[in-house]
Amino acid sequence: DLGRVDLVIKIYRPGKTYTPIREKFIDGGKMSRYIDSLKIGDLLEIQGPYGLIEYKGMGQFEYMKKQIPRVGKIGMVVSGSGITPMLQVIKSMMKDRTDS
C-alpha cells in the first residue's frame, strides 16, 4: 500500500545516559542521529522491509515463497527496527475482519 505513515521514533542522543545502558550505541545510532537532525515538516523516504517471511493472512505465512504450517496464534516480542514488520502483520490482520 502506498500512502502516508506517522512514525514514533526514539532518539538515542550522544552523551546522554540511558537505563539500561546502551554501550553499543553510546554516541547514538547513525539513524537516530540523522532523524534527530530533521526539522518538523522534513520528509523521510522509507521502504521495505524486504524479508524472507511473508504473512498471507488467516494465520498463513510463507518463508522464501514456500508455505509453512498455518498458525492459530502469533506471539510478538520486538524492539528497535523489528517492530516494523510486526506492525505490518497487525495492520494486515486488522484489514480483514475474519482474520483473528
N, CA, C and O atoms as a DFTB+ gen file, in Angstrom:
400 C
 N C O
     1  1       0.834      -1.177       0.000
     2  2       0.000       0.000       0.000
     3  2       0.881       1.243       0.000
     4  3       1.865       1.321       0.735
     5  1       0.519       2.202      -0.825
     6  2       1.217       3.479      -0.830
     7  2       0.390       4.477      -0.039
     8  3      -0.838       4.392      -0.007
     9  1       1.052       5.401       0.583
    10  2       0.322       6.411       1.336
    11  2       1.210       7.103       2.331
    12  3       2.412       7.264       2.119
    13  1       0.601       7.507       3.420
    14  2       1.287       8.276       4.453
    15  2       1.329       7.453       5.729
    16  3       0.395       6.710       6.031
    17  1       2.401       7.588       6.466
    18  2       2.517       6.895       7.741
    19  2       3.092       7.862       8.769
    20  3       3.992       8.641       8.457
    21  1       2.579       7.813       9.985
    22  2       3.133       8.589      11.085
    23  2       4.052       7.677      11.873
    24  3       3.690       6.539      12.172
    25  1       5.229       8.160      12.212
    26  2       6.209       7.361      12.935
    27  2       6.416       7.905      14.337
    28  3       6.393       9.117      14.552
    29  1       6.616       7.010      15.285
    30  2       7.062       7.372      16.622
    31  2       8.481       6.846      16.721
    32  3       8.711       5.642      16.612
    33  1       9.429       7.739      16.927
    34  2      10.834       7.367      16.879
    35  2      11.512       7.735      18.183
    36  3      11.378       8.858      18.669
    37  1      12.240       6.784      18.747
    38  2      13.033       7.031      19.954
    39  2      14.436       7.399      19.505
    40  3      15.104       6.617      18.829
    41  1      14.879       8.585      19.879
    42  2      16.209       9.068      19.507
    43  2      17.167       8.813      20.660
    44  3      16.898       9.206      21.795
    45  1      18.282       8.157      20.371
    46  2      19.348       7.980      21.352
    47  2      20.389       9.055      21.097
    48  3      21.158       8.978      20.138
    49  1      20.406      10.049      21.958
    50  2      21.298      11.203      21.763
    51  2      22.679      10.950      22.355
    52  3      22.804      10.346      23.421
    53  1      23.716      11.414      21.659
    54  2      25.080      11.250      22.168
    55  2      25.251      11.937      23.517
    56  3      24.715      13.021      23.748
    57  1      26.004      11.290      24.404
    58  2      26.339      11.901      25.688
    59  2      25.268      11.770      26.744
    60  3      25.511      12.139      27.893
    61  1      24.089      11.259      26.411
    62  2      23.023      11.105      27.394
    63  2      23.067       9.690      27.962
    64  3      23.331       8.738      27.227
    65  1      22.815       9.542      29.250
    66  2      22.822       8.236      29.897
    67  2      21.418       7.650      29.863
    68  3      20.443       8.320      30.204
    69  1      21.330       6.393      29.448
    70  2      20.042       5.694      29.367
    71  2      20.078       4.487      30.289
    72  3      21.135       3.908      30.542
    73  1      18.914       4.122      30.780
    74  2      18.789       2.931      31.600
    75  2      17.861       1.970      30.884
    76  3      16.725       2.351      30.601
    77  1      18.271       0.746      30.572
    78  2      19.617       0.230      30.799
    79  2      20.626       0.921      29.877
    80  3      20.259       1.511      28.860
    81  1      21.897       0.835      30.254
    82  2      22.971       1.476      29.495
    83  2      23.070       0.836      28.113
    84  3      23.011      -0.386      27.977
    85  1      23.220       1.670      27.101
    86  2      23.336       1.191      25.725
    87  2      24.774       1.388      25.256
    88  3      25.088       2.316      24.510
    89  1      25.635       0.487      25.718
    90  2      27.059       0.612      25.414
    91  2      27.334       0.518      23.920
    92  3      28.259       1.158      23.419
    93  1      26.545      -0.272      23.205
    94  2      26.783      -0.456      21.775
    95  2      26.597       0.850      21.004
    96  3      27.269       1.088      20.000
    97  1      25.679       1.696      21.482
    98  2      25.391       2.946      20.792
    99  2      25.564       4.121      21.753
   100  3      24.667       4.951      21.895
   101  1      26.694       4.183      22.394
   102  2      26.949       5.215      23.393
   103  2      26.825       6.618      22.805
   104  3      26.449       7.556      23.509
   105  1      27.139       6.765      21.515
   106  2      27.010       8.066      20.848
   107  2      25.746       8.144      19.996
   108  3      25.641       8.996      19.114
   109  1      24.798       7.269      20.257
   110  2      23.570       7.248      19.468
   111  2      23.803       6.480      18.183
   112  3      24.926       6.440      17.679
   113  1      22.759       5.870      17.646
   114  2      22.872       5.157      16.381
   115  2      22.944       6.136      15.217
   116  3      22.531       7.289      15.347
   117  1      23.465       5.686      14.084
   118  2      23.567       6.553      12.906
   119  2      22.193       7.057      12.477
   120  3      22.024       8.239      12.177
   121  1      21.219       6.157      12.448
   122  2      19.880       6.557      12.013
   123  2      19.248       7.515      13.014
   124  3      18.615       8.494      12.620
   125  1      19.416       7.239      14.310
   126  2      18.879       8.148      15.336
   127  2      19.425       9.554      15.165
   128  3      18.675      10.528      15.219
   129  1      20.734       9.660      14.959
   130  2      21.345      10.983      14.807
   131  2      20.838      11.683      13.556
   132  3      20.605      12.892      13.575
   133  1      20.664      10.940      12.472
   134  2      20.169      11.545      11.241
   135  2      18.730      12.024      11.421
   136  3      18.404      13.157      11.066
   137  1      17.886      11.182      11.962
   138  2      16.481      11.550      12.158
   139  2      16.378      12.738      13.113
   140  3      15.543      13.621      12.919
   141  1      17.217      12.761      14.134
   142  2      17.215      13.862      15.095
   143  2      17.568      15.192      14.430
   144  3      17.159      16.252      14.904
   145  1      18.334      15.136      13.321
   146  2      18.732      16.369      12.636
   147  2      17.631      16.932      11.737
   148  3      17.731      18.071      11.281
   149  1      16.574      16.140      11.477
   150  2      15.482      16.611      10.620
   151  2      14.653      17.669      11.328
   152  3      14.518      17.654      12.551
   153  1      14.106      18.577      10.555
   154  2      13.230      19.622      11.082
   155  2      11.774      19.206      10.877
   156  3      11.473      18.389      10.007
   157  1      10.884      19.766      11.671
   158  2       9.456      19.489      11.515
   159  2       9.054      19.860      10.088
   160  3       9.360      20.952       9.608
   161  1       8.374      18.947       9.428
   162  2       7.952      19.155       8.046
   163  2       8.889      18.523       7.025
   164  3       8.513      18.349       5.866
   165  1      10.127      18.170       7.448
   166  2      11.036      17.463       6.543
   167  2      10.452      16.087       6.210
   168  3       9.706      15.513       7.004
   169  1      10.789      15.577       5.060
   170  2      10.324      14.262       4.653
   171  2      11.423      13.232       4.842
   172  3      12.605      13.524       4.663
   173  1      11.025      12.045       5.199
   174  2      11.928      10.918       5.341
   175  2      11.383       9.809       4.460
   176  3      10.315       9.264       4.736
   177  1      12.101       9.475       3.414
   178  2      11.643       8.432       2.488
   179  2      12.088       7.080       3.019
   180  3      13.273       6.865       3.274
   181  1      11.144       6.178       3.184
   182  2      11.441       4.849       3.694
   183  2      10.876       3.805       2.749
   184  3       9.966       4.089       1.970
   185  1      11.415       2.605       2.821
   186  2      10.901       1.494       2.031
   187  2      11.213       0.197       2.744
   188  3      12.018       0.151       3.674
   189  1      10.569      -0.839       2.294
   190  2      10.811      -2.145       2.894
   191  2       9.902      -2.347       4.092
   192  3       8.918      -1.620       4.223
   193  1      10.178      -3.278       4.956
   194  2      11.318      -4.169       4.911
   195  2      11.179      -5.223       3.816
   196  3      10.081      -5.504       3.338
   197  1      12.277      -5.777       3.445
   198  2      12.298      -6.827       2.430
   199  2      12.809      -8.091       3.094
   200  3      14.007      -8.372       3.064
   201  1      11.932      -8.833       3.678
   202  2      12.324     -10.022       4.425
   203  2      12.007     -11.308       3.695
   204  3      11.510     -11.303       2.569
   205  1      12.300     -12.391       4.350
   206  2      12.079     -13.711       3.774
   207  2      10.750     -14.309       4.199
   208  3      10.280     -15.274       3.595
   209  1      10.132     -13.737       5.249
   210  2       8.864     -14.258       5.751
   211  2       7.752     -13.293       5.355
   212  3       7.867     -12.084       5.554
   213  1       6.674     -13.839       4.792
   214  2       5.550     -13.003       4.365
   215  2       4.261     -13.534       4.974
   216  3       3.981     -14.731       4.914
   217  1       3.473     -12.628       5.565
   218  2       2.178     -13.006       6.124
   219  2       1.147     -12.962       5.015
   220  3       0.955     -11.924       4.382
   221  1       0.477     -14.092       4.774
   222  2      -0.501     -14.204       3.697
   223  2      -1.937     -14.019       4.194
   224  3      -2.859     -13.893       3.388
   225  1      -2.129     -14.001       5.505
   226  2      -3.464     -13.839       6.077
   227  2      -3.985     -15.138       6.663
   228  3      -3.551     -16.226       6.284
   229  1      -4.921     -15.008       7.594
   230  2      -5.574     -16.156       8.221
   231  2      -4.569     -17.136       8.835
   232  3      -4.756     -18.350       8.752
   233  1      -3.502     -16.611       9.450
   234  2      -2.522     -17.459      10.114
   235  2      -1.556     -18.170       9.191
   236  3      -0.805     -19.045       9.623
   237  1      -1.571     -17.799       7.920
   238  2      -0.698     -18.452       6.940
   239  2       0.515     -17.579       6.627
   240  3       0.369     -16.409       6.275
   241  1       1.697     -18.147       6.755
   242  2       2.942     -17.476       6.423
   243  2       3.647     -18.228       5.303
   244  3       3.439     -19.424       5.101
   245  1       4.478     -17.498       4.588
   246  2       5.386     -18.114       3.625
   247  2       6.803     -17.748       4.027
   248  3       7.075     -16.624       4.448
   249  1       7.699     -18.713       3.890
   250  2       9.124     -18.482       4.120
   251  2       9.854     -18.816       2.837
   252  3       9.834     -19.959       2.380
   253  1      10.496     -17.821       2.258
   254  2      11.199     -17.959       0.980
   255  2      10.254     -18.543      -0.089
   256  3      10.617     -19.449      -0.840
   257  1       9.020     -17.984      -0.128
   258  2       7.983     -18.338      -1.107
   259  2       7.408     -19.739      -0.928
   260  3       6.698     -20.222      -1.810
   261  1       7.697     -20.404       0.197
   262  2       7.144     -21.733       0.479
   263  2       6.241     -21.633       1.691
   264  3       6.615     -21.046       2.706
   265  1       5.032     -22.215       1.584
   266  2       4.095     -22.173       2.705
   267  2       4.644     -22.955       3.889
   268  3       5.236     -24.023       3.734
   269  1       4.432     -22.391       5.079
   270  2       4.761     -23.111       6.309
   271  2       3.442     -23.389       7.015
   272  3       2.445     -22.735       6.710
   273  1       3.401     -24.336       7.950
   274  2       2.130     -24.703       8.582
   275  2       1.389     -23.494       9.161
   276  3       1.984     -22.607       9.773
   277  1       0.085     -23.491       8.950
   278  2      -0.787     -22.424       9.456
   279  2      -0.721     -22.382      10.978
   280  3      -0.606     -23.419      11.631
   281  1      -0.793     -21.173      11.538
   282  2      -0.767     -20.999      12.989
   283  2      -2.085     -20.410      13.466
   284  3      -2.764     -19.697      12.728
   285  1      -2.438     -20.717      14.706
   286  2      -3.659     -20.179      15.296
   287  2      -3.422     -18.948      16.135
   288  3      -4.328     -18.140      16.340
   289  1      -2.193     -18.804      16.624
   290  2      -1.835     -17.654      17.456
   291  2      -0.452     -17.183      17.042
   292  3       0.381     -17.972      16.595
   293  1      -0.217     -15.873      17.198
   294  2       1.078     -15.284      16.883
   295  2       1.538     -14.507      18.113
   296  3       0.823     -13.638      18.610
   297  1       2.731     -14.824      18.598
   298  2       3.332     -14.080      19.693
   299  2       4.359     -13.113      19.127
   300  3       5.135     -13.483      18.246
   301  1       4.375     -11.891      19.614
   302  2       5.301     -10.884      19.096
   303  2       6.113     -10.273      20.232
   304  3       5.559      -9.675      21.155
   305  1       7.420     -10.429      20.153
   306  2       8.341      -9.773      21.076
   307  2       9.350      -9.060      20.189
   308  3      10.157      -9.706      19.522
   309  1       9.308      -7.736      20.178
   310  2      10.147      -6.975      19.252
   311  2      10.738      -5.754      19.931
   312  3      10.272      -5.311      20.981
   313  1      11.773      -5.224      19.304
   314  2      12.338      -3.951      19.734
   315  2      13.055      -3.337      18.549
   316  3      13.326      -4.009      17.554
   317  1      13.354      -2.075      18.663
   318  2      14.077      -1.391      17.589
   319  2      13.360      -1.500      16.264
   320  3      12.136      -1.392      16.200
   321  1      14.122      -1.713      15.206
   322  2      13.528      -1.774      13.871
   323  2      12.689      -3.031      13.674
   324  3      11.950      -3.124      12.694
   325  1      12.787      -3.995      14.578
   326  2      11.988      -5.212      14.480
   327  2      10.504      -4.990      14.673
   328  3       9.698      -5.859      14.339
   329  1      10.130      -3.837      15.209
   330  2       8.710      -3.582      15.420
   331  2       7.973      -3.343      14.107
   332  3       6.776      -3.613      14.012
   333  1       8.677      -2.840      13.094
   334  2       8.032      -2.508      11.824
   335  2       7.361      -3.707      11.162
   336  3       6.194      -3.603      10.786
   337  1       8.044      -4.838      11.001
   338  2       7.372      -5.975      10.379
   339  2       6.182      -6.478      11.187
   340  3       5.190      -6.934      10.617
   341  1       6.277      -6.398      12.513
   342  2       5.160      -6.852      13.343
   343  2       3.951      -5.934      13.181
   344  3       2.813      -6.405      13.159
   345  1       4.190      -4.629      13.067
   346  2       3.077      -3.700      12.842
   347  2       2.422      -3.969      11.494
   348  3       1.211      -3.799      11.353
   349  1       3.198      -4.385      10.509
   350  2       2.632      -4.703       9.200
   351  2       1.729      -5.933       9.278
   352  3       0.686      -5.975       8.626
   353  1       2.121      -6.937      10.070
   354  2       1.275      -8.119      10.254
   355  2      -0.023      -7.712      10.942
   356  3      -1.106      -8.130      10.532
   357  1       0.087      -6.894      11.992
   358  2      -1.107      -6.436      12.706
   359  2      -2.009      -5.638      11.771
   360  3      -3.226      -5.824      11.783
   361  1      -1.437      -4.758      10.966
   362  2      -2.218      -3.963      10.010
   363  2      -2.952      -4.873       9.036
   364  3      -4.123      -4.642       8.737
   365  1      -2.286      -5.892       8.544
   366  2      -2.908      -6.837       7.621
   367  2      -4.074      -7.565       8.285
   368  3      -5.127      -7.751       7.675
   369  1      -3.880      -7.972       9.532
   370  2      -4.954      -8.656      10.258
   371  2      -6.145      -7.739      10.488
   372  3      -7.293      -8.174      10.399
   373  1      -5.877      -6.479      10.782
   374  2      -6.952      -5.531      11.072
   375  2      -7.771      -5.193       9.827
   376  3      -8.947      -4.847       9.939
   377  1      -7.160      -5.288       8.638
   378  2      -7.881      -5.013       7.397
   379  2      -8.956      -6.047       7.124
   380  3      -9.992      -5.730       6.540
   381  1      -8.716      -7.291       7.545
   382  2      -9.628      -8.401       7.274
   383  2     -10.311      -8.800       8.581
   384  3      -9.687      -9.421       9.441
   385  1     -11.583      -8.449       8.734
   386  2     -12.308      -8.715       9.980
   387  2     -12.413     -10.199      10.288
   388  3     -12.623     -10.566      11.444
   389  1     -12.275     -11.054       9.298
   390  2     -12.360     -12.500       9.542
   391  2     -11.031     -13.090       9.989
   392  3     -10.983     -14.248      10.403
   393  1      -9.951     -12.317       9.916
   394  2      -8.625     -12.795      10.317
   395  2      -8.445     -12.523      11.794
   396  3      -8.267     -11.377      12.205
   397  1      -8.489     -13.568      12.587
   398  2      -8.374     -13.402      14.038
   399  2      -7.132     -14.080      14.553
   400  3      -6.864     -14.049      15.754
